[in-house]
mmCIF file of C-alpha atoms in Angstrom:
data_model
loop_
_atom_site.group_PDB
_atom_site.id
_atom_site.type_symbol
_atom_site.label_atom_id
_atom_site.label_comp_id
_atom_site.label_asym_id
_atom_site.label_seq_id
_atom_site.Cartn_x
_atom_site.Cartn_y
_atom_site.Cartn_z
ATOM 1 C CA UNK A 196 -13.331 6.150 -12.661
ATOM 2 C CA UNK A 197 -14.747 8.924 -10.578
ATOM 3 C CA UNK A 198 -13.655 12.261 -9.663
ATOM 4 C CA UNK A 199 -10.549 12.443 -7.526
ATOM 5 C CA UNK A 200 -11.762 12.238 -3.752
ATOM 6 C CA UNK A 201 -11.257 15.283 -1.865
ATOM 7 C CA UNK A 202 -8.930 14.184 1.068
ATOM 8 C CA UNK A 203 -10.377 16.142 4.118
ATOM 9 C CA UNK A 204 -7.144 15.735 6.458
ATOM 10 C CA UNK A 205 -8.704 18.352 9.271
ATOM 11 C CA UNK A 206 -12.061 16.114 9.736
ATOM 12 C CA UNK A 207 -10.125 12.286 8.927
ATOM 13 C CA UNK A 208 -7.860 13.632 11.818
ATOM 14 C CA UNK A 209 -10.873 14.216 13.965
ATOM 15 C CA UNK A 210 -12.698 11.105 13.118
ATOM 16 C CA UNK A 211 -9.519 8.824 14.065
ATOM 17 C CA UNK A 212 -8.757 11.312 17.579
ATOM 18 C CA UNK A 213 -12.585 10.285 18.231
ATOM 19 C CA UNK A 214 -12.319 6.541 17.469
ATOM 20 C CA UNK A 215 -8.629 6.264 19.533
ATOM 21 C CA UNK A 216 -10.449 8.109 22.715
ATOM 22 C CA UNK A 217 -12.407 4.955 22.630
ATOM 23 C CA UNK A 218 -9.733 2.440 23.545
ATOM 24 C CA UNK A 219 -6.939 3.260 26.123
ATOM 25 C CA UNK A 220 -3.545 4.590 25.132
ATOM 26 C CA UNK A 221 -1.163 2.253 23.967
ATOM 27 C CA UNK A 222 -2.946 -0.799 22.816
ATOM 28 C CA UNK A 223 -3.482 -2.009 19.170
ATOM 29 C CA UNK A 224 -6.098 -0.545 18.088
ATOM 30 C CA UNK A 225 -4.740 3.266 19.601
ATOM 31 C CA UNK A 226 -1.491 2.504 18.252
ATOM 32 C CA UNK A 227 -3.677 2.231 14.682
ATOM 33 C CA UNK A 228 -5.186 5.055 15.235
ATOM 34 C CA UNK A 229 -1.853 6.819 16.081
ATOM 35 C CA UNK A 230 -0.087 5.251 12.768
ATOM 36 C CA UNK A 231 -3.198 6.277 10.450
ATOM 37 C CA UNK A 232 -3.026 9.937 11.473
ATOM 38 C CA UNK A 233 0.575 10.161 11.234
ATOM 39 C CA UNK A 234 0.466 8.144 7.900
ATOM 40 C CA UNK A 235 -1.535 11.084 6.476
ATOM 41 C CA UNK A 236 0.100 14.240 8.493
ATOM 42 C CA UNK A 237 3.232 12.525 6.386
ATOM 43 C CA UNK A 238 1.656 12.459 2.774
ATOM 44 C CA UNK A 239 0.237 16.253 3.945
ATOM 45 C CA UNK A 240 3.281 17.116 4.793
ATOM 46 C CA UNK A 241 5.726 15.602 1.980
ATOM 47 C CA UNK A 242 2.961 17.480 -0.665
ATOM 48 C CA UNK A 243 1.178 14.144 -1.841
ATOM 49 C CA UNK A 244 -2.181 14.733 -0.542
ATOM 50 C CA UNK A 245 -3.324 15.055 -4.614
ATOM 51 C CA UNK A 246 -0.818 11.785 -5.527
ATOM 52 C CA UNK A 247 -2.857 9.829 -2.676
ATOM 53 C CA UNK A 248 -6.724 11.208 -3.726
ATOM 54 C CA UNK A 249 -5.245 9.409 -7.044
ATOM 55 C CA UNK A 250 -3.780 5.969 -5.296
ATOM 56 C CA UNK A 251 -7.264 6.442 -3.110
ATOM 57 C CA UNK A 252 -9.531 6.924 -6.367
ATOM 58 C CA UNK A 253 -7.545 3.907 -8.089
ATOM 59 C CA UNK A 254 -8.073 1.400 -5.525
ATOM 60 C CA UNK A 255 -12.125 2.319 -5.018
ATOM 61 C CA UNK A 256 -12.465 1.483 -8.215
ATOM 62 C CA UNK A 257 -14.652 -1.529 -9.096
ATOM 63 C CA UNK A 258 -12.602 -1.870 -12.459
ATOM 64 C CA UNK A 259 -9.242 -1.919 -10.761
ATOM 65 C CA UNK A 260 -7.099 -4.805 -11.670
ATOM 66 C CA UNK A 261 -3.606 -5.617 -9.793
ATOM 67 C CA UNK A 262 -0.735 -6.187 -12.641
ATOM 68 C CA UNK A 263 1.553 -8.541 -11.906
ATOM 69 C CA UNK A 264 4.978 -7.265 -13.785
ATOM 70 C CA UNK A 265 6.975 -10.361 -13.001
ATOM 71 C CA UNK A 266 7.015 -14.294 -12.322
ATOM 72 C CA UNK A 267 9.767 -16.109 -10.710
ATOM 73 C CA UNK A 268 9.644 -19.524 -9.949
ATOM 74 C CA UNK A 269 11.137 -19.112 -6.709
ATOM 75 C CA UNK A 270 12.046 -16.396 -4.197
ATOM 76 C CA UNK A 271 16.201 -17.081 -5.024
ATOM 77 C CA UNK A 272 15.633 -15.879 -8.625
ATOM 78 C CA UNK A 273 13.461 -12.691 -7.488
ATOM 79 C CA UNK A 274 16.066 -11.804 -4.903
ATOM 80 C CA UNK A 275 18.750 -12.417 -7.729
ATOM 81 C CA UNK A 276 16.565 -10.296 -9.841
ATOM 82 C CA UNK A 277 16.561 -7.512 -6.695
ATOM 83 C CA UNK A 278 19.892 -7.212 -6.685
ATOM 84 C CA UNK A 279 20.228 -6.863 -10.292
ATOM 85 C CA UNK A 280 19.486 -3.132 -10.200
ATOM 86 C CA UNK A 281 16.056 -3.906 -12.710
ATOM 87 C CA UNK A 282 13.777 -3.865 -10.448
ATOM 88 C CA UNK A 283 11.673 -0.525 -8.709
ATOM 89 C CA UNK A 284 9.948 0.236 -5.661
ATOM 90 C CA UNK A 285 5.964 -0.660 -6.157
ATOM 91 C CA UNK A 286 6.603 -3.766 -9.122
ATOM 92 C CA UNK A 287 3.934 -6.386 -8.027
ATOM 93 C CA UNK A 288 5.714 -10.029 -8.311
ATOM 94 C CA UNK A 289 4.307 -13.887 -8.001
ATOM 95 C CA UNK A 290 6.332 -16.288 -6.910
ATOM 96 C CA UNK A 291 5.968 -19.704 -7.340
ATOM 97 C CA UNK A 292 2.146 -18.643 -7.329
ATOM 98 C CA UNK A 293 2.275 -16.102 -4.663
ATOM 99 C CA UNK A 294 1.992 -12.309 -4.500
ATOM 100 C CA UNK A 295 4.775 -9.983 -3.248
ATOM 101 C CA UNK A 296 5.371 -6.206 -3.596
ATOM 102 C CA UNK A 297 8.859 -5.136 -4.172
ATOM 103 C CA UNK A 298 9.073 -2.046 -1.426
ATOM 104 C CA UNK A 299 12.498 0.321 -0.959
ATOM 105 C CA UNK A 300 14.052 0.261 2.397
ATOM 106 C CA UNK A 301 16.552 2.723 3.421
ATOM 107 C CA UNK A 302 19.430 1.636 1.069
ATOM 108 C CA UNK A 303 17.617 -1.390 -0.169
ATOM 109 C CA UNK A 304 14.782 -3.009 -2.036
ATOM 110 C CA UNK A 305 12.985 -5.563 -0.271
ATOM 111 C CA UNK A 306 10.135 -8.110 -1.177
ATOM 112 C CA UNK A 307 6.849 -7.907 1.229
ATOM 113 C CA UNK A 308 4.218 -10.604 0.999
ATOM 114 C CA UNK A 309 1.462 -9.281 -0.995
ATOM 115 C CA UNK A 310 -1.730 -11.128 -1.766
ATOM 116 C CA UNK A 311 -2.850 -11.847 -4.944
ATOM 117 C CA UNK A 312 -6.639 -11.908 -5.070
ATOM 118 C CA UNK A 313 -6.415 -15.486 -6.618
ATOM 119 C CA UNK A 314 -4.653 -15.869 -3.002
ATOM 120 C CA UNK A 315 -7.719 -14.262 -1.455
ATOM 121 C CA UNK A 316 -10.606 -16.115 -3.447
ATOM 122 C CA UNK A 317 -11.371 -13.238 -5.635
ATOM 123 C CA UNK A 318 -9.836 -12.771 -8.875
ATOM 124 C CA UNK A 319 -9.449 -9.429 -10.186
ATOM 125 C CA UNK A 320 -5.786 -9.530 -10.976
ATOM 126 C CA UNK A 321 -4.984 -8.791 -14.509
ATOM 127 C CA UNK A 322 -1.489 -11.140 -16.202
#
């Protein structure tokens, strides 16, 4: 992997102000714009600018692999498996053949759809 990726919030902050002038206020793609800086003002501000060069370094790498932690034959058992109290924010799943993330939710763990690349028509997942 390569070195850590210096995350330059001042000029990402200027780039996105620049590309969100381009479209008026309050559609999509200004709302993305909005989200993206705010999304990184956050990670400045909780102290996890060097934890997210690391996340950022991870996924630019051609060698990355996604590792599923857990099958399930169907969404009941994961959910079953949710509530259990065994499972953690950031545990990639498949059920019945299909990626999800398990993400925490204020007082909860949740599943989101998340796409394995077999999903995608790549496959650079590792079992």
């Amino acid at each position: 992997m390569s070195e850590v990726p210096e995350i330059d919030v001042r000029g990402i902050l200027e780039v996105l102000e620049s590309a969100s002038q381009q479209h008026t206020r309050g559609t999509r793609e200004w709302n993305a714009f909005e989200a993206a800086a705010f999304c990184l003002l956050y990670v400045q501000h909780l102290g996890k600018l060097k934890e997210f060069a690391h996340y950022y370094r991870e996924r630019l790498d051609p060698d990355f692999k996604i590792k599923v932690e857990r099958d399930f034959a169907t969404r009941a058992e994961a959910e079953s498996w949710l509530k259990s109290g065994d499972a953690e924010d950031g545990v990639q799943l498949r059920i019945d053949g299909k990626g999800f993330l398990v993400v925490r939710l204020p007082g909860r763990l949740t599943l989101m759809n998340n796409p394995l690349p077999e999903e995608l028509g790549t496959d650079d997942s590792e079992d």
